PDB file of C-alpha atoms in Angstrom:
ATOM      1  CA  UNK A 291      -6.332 -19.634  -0.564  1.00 78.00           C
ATOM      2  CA  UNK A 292      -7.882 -16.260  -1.316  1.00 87.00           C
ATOM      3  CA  UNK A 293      -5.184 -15.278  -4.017  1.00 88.00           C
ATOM      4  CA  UNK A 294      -5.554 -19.027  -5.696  1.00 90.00           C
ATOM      5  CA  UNK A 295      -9.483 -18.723  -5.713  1.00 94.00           C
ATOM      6  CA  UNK A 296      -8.473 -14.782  -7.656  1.00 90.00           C
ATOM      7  CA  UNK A 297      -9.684 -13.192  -4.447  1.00 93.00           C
ATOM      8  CA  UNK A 298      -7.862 -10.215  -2.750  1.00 94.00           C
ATOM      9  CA  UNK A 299      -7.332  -9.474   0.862  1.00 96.00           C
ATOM     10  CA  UNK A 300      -8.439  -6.151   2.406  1.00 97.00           C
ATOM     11  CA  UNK A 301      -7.317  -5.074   6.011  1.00 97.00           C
ATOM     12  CA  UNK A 302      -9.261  -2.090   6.891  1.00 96.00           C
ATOM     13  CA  UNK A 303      -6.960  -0.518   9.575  1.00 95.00           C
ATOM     14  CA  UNK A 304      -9.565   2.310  10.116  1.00 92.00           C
ATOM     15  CA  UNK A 305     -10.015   1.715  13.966  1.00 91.00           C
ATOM     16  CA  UNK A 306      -6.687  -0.355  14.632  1.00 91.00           C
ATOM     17  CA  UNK A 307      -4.045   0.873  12.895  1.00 91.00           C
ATOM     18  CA  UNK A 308      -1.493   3.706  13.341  1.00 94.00           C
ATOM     19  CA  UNK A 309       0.127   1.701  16.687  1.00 94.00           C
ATOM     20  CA  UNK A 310      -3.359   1.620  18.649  1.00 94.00           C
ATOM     21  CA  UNK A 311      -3.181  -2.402  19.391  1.00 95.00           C
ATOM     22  CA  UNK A 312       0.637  -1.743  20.422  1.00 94.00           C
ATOM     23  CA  UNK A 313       2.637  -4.635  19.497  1.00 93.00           C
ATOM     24  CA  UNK A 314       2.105  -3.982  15.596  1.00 94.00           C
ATOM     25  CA  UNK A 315       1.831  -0.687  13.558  1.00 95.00           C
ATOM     26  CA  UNK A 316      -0.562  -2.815  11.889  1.00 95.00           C
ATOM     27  CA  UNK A 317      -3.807  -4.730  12.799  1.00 94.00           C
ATOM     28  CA  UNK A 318      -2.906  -7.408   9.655  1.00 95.00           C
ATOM     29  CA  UNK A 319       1.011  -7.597  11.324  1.00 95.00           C
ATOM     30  CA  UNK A 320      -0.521  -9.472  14.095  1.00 92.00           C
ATOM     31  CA  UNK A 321      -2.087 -12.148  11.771  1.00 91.00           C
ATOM     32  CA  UNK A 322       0.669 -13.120   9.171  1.00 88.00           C
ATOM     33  CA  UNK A 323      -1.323 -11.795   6.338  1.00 90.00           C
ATOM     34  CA  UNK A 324      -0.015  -9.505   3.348  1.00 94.00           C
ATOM     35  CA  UNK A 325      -2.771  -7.546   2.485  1.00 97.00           C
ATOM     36  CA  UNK A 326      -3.656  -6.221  -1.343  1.00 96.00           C
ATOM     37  CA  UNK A 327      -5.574  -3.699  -0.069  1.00 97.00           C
ATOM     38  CA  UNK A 328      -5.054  -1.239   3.218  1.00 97.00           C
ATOM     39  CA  UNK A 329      -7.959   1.016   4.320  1.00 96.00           C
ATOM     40  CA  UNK A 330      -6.678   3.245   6.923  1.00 94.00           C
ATOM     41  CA  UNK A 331      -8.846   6.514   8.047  1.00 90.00           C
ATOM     42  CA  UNK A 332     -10.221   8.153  11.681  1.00 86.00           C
ATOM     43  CA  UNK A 333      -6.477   8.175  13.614  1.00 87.00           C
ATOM     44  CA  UNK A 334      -4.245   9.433   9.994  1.00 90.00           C
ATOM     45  CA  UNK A 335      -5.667  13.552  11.034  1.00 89.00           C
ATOM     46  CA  UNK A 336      -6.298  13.342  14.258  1.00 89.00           C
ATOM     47  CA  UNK A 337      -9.984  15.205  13.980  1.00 88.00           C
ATOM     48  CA  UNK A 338      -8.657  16.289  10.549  1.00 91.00           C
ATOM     49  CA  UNK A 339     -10.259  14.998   7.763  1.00 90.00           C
ATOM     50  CA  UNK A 340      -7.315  12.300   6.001  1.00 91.00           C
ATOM     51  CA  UNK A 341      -8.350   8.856   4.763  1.00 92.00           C
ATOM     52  CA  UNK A 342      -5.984   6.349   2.448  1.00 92.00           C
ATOM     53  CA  UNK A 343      -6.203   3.211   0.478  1.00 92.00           C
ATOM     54  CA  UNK A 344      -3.171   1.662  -0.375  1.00 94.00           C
ATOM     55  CA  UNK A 345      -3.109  -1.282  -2.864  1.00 95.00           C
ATOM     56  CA  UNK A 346      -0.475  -3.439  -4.574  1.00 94.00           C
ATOM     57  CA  UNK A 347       0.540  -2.320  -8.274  1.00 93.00           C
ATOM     58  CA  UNK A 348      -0.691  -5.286  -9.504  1.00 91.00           C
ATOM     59  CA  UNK A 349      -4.162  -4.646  -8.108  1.00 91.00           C
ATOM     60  CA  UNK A 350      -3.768  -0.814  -9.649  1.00 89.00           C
ATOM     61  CA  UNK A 351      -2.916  -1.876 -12.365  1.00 88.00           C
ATOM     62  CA  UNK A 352      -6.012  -4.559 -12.818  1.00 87.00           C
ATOM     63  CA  UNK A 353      -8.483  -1.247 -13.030  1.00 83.00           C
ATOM     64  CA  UNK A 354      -6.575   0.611 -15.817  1.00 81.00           C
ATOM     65  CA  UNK A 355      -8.184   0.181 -19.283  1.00 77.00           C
ATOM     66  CA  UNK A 356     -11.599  -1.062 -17.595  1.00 83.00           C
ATOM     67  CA  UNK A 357     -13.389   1.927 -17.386  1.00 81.00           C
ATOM     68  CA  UNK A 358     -12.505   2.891 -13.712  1.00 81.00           C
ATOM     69  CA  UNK A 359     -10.630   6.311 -13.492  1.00 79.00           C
ATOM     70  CA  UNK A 360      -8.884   7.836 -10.220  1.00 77.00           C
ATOM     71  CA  UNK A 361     -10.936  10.620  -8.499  1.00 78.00           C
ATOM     72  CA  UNK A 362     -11.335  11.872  -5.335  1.00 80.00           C
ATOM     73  CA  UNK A 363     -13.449  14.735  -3.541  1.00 78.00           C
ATOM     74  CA  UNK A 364     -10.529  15.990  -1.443  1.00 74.00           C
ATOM     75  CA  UNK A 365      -7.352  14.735  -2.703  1.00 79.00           C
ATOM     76  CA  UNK A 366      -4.262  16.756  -1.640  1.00 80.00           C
ATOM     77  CA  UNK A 367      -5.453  18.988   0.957  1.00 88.00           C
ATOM     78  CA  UNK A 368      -2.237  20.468   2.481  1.00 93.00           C
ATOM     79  CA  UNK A 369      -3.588  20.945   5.837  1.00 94.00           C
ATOM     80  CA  UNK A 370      -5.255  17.428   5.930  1.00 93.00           C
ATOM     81  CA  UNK A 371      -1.502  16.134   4.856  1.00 93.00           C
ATOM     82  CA  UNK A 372       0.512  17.807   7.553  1.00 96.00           C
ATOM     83  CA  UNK A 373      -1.373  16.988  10.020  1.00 95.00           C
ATOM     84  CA  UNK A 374      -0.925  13.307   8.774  1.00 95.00           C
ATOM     85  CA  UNK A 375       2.844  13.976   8.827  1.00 96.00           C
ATOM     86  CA  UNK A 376       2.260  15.357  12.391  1.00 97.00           C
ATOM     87  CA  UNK A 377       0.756  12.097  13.590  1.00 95.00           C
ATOM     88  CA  UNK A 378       2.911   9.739  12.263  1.00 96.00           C
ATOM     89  CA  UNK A 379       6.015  12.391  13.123  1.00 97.00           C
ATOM     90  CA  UNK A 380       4.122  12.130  17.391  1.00 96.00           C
ATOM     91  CA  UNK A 381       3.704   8.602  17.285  1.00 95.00           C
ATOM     92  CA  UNK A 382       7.122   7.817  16.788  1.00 96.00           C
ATOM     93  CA  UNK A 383       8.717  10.645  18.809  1.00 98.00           C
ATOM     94  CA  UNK A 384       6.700  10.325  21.788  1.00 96.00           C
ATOM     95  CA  UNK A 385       6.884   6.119  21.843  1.00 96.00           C
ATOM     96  CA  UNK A 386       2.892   5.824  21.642  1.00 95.00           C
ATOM     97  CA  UNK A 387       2.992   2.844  20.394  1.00 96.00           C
ATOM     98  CA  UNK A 388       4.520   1.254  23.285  1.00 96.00           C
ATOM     99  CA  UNK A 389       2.351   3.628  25.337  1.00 96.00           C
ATOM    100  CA  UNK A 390      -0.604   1.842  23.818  1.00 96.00           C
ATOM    101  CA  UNK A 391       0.942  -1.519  24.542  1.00 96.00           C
ATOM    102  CA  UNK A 392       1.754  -0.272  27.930  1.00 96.00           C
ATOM    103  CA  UNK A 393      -1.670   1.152  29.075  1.00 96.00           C
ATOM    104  CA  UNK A 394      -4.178  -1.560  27.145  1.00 96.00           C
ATOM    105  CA  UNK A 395      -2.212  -3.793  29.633  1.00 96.00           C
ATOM    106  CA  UNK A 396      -3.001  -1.701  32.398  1.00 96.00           C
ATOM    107  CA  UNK A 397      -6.501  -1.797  31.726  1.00 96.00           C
ATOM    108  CA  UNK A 398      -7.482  -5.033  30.975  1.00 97.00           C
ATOM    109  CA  UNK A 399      -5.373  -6.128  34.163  1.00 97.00           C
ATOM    110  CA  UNK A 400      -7.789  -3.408  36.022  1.00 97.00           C
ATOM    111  CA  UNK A 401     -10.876  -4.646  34.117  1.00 97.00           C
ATOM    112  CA  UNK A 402     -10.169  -8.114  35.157  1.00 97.00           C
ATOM    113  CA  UNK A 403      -9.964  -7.269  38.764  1.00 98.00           C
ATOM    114  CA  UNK A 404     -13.451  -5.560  38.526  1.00 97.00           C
ATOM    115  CA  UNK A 405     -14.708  -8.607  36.145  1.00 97.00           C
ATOM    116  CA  UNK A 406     -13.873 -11.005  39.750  1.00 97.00           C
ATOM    117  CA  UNK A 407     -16.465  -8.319  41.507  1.00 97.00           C
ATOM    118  CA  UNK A 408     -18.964  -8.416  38.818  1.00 97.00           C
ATOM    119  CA  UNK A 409     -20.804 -10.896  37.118  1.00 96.00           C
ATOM    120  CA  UNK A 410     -21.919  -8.693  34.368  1.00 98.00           C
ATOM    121  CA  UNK A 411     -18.613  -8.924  32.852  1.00 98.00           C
ATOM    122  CA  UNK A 412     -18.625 -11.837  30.673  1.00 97.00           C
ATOM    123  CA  UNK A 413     -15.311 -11.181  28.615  1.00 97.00           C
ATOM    124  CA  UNK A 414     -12.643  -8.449  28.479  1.00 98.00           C
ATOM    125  CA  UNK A 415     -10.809  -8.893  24.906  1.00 96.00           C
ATOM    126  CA  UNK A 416      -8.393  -6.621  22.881  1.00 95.00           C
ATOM    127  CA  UNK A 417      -5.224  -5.229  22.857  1.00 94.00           C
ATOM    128  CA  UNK A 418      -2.961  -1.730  23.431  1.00 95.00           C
ATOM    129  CA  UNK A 419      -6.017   0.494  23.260  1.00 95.00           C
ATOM    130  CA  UNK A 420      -8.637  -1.182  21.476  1.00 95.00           C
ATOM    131  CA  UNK A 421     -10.786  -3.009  24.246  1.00 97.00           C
ATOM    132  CA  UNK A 422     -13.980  -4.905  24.432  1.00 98.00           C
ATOM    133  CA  UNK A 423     -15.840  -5.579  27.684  1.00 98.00           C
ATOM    134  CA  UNK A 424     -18.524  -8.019  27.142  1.00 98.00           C
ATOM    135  CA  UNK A 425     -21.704  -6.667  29.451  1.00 99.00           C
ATOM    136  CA  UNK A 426     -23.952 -10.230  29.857  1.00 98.00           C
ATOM    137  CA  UNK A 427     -26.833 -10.723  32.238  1.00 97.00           C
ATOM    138  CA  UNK A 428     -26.511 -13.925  33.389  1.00 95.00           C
ATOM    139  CA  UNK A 429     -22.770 -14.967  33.397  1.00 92.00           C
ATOM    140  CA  UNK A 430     -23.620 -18.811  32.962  1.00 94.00           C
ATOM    141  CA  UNK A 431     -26.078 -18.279  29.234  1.00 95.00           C
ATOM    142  CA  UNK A 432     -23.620 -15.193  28.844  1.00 95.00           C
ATOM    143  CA  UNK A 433     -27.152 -13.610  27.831  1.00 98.00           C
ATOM    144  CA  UNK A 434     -26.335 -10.006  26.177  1.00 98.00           C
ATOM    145  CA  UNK A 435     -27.017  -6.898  28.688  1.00 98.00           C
ATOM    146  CA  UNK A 436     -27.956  -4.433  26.019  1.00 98.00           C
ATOM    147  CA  UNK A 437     -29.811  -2.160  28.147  1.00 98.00           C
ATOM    148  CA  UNK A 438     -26.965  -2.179  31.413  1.00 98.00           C
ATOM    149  CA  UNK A 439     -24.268  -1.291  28.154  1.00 98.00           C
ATOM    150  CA  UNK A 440     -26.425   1.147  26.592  1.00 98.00           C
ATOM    151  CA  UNK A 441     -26.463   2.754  30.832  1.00 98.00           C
ATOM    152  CA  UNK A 442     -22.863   2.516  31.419  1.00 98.00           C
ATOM    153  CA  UNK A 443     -21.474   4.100  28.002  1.00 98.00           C
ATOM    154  CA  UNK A 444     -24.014   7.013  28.432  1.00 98.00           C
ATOM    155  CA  UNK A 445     -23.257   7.575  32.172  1.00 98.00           C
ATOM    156  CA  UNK A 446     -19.406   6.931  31.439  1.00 97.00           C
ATOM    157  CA  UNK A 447     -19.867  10.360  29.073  1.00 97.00           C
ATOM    158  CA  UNK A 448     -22.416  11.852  31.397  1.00 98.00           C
ATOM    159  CA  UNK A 449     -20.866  12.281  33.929  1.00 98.00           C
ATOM    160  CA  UNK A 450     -17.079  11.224  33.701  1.00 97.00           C
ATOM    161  CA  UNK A 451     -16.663  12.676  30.049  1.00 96.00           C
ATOM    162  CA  UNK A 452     -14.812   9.100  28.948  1.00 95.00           C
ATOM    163  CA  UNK A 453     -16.415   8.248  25.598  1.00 94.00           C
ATOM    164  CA  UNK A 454     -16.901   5.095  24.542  1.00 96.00           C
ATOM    165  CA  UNK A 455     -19.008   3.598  22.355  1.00 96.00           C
ATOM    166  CA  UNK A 456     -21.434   0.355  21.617  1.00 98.00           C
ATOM    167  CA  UNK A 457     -20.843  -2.732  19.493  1.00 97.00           C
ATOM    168  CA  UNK A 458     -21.616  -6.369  18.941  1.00 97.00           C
ATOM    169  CA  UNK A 459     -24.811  -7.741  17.416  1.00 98.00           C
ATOM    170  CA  UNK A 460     -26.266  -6.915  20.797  1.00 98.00           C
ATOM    171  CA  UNK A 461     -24.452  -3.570  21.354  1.00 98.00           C
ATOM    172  CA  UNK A 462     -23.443  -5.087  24.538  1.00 98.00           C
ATOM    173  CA  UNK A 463     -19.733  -4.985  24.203  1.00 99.00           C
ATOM    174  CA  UNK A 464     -18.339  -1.331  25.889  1.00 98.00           C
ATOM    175  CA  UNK A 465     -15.692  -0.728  23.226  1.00 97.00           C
ATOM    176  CA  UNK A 466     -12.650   1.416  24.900  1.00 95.00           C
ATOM    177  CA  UNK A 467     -10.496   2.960  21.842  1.00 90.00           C
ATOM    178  CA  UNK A 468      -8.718   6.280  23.123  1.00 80.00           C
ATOM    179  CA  UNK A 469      -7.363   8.087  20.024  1.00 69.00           C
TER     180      UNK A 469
END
């Protein structure tokens, strides 16, 4: 429907790509959709600097001859590049994909026992290594518990040095991603 309106589709892979979710490579795998446009960034160099977008030709080729020209701050760093290589070498060498798979399951199977214990946990969602636990106040109005979320990620650095960070329109969702 987006292609017939003259519409593209973007999947922005930046967070859930490169294997993290564990059953796909790819976030957009998981939904049946061919992208036209891939955004993939933060897991490519590991700490290193690397970012892509990858497009159809047909959607490259739409920009030339309208004034848009190529360019790119960056572009071609060698170290950036190997240490892409590296990644994508590690991922596939040392099975982290499955690993991902593997793990996620492990947690949320974990974070539902201690959702049975707590009524603060309103929903545990996600997959492989990319998991949301829902903080709520009251587990009936599943009212948002900004300030408990806000508590637990700091105190989950403070003093147990896991990092994890806030999201949600109420920044009550504890967001696990491991990179």
């Amino acid at each position: 429907a987006v292609r017939e309106a003259g519409g593209v589709t973007v999947a922005d892979e930046v967070q859930v790509g490169f294997g993290r979710l564990g059953s796909t490579f790819w976030g957009f795998e998981q939904q049946g959709v061919v992208p036209d446009i891939v955004t993939m960034g933060k897991p490519f160099g590991n700490g290193i600097p690397l970012a892509a977008v990858v497009t159809t030709a047909a959607v490259a080729n739409a920009f030339a001859g309208q004034g848009v020209e190529y360019f790119n701050t960056f572009g071609g760093n060698p170290v950036a590049c190997a240490a892409g290589g590296a990644v994508l070498d590690v991922i596939q060498t040392e099975g982290l994909q499955a690993r991902a798979l593997r793990v996620g399951s492990y947690l949320r199977n974990k974070l539902a026992l201690l959702a049975k214990s707590w009524d603060i946990i309103g929903d545990i969602r996600g997959q492989g290594m990319f998991v949301g636990i829902d903080l709520v106040s009251d587990p009936v109005s599943k009212t948002p518990a900004t300030s408990a979320a806000s508590f637990i990620c700091s105190r989950l650095k403070d003093e147990f040095h896991i990092l994890t960070s806030l999201d949600g329109p109420h920044d009550n969702v504890i967001v696990v991603k491991p990179p």
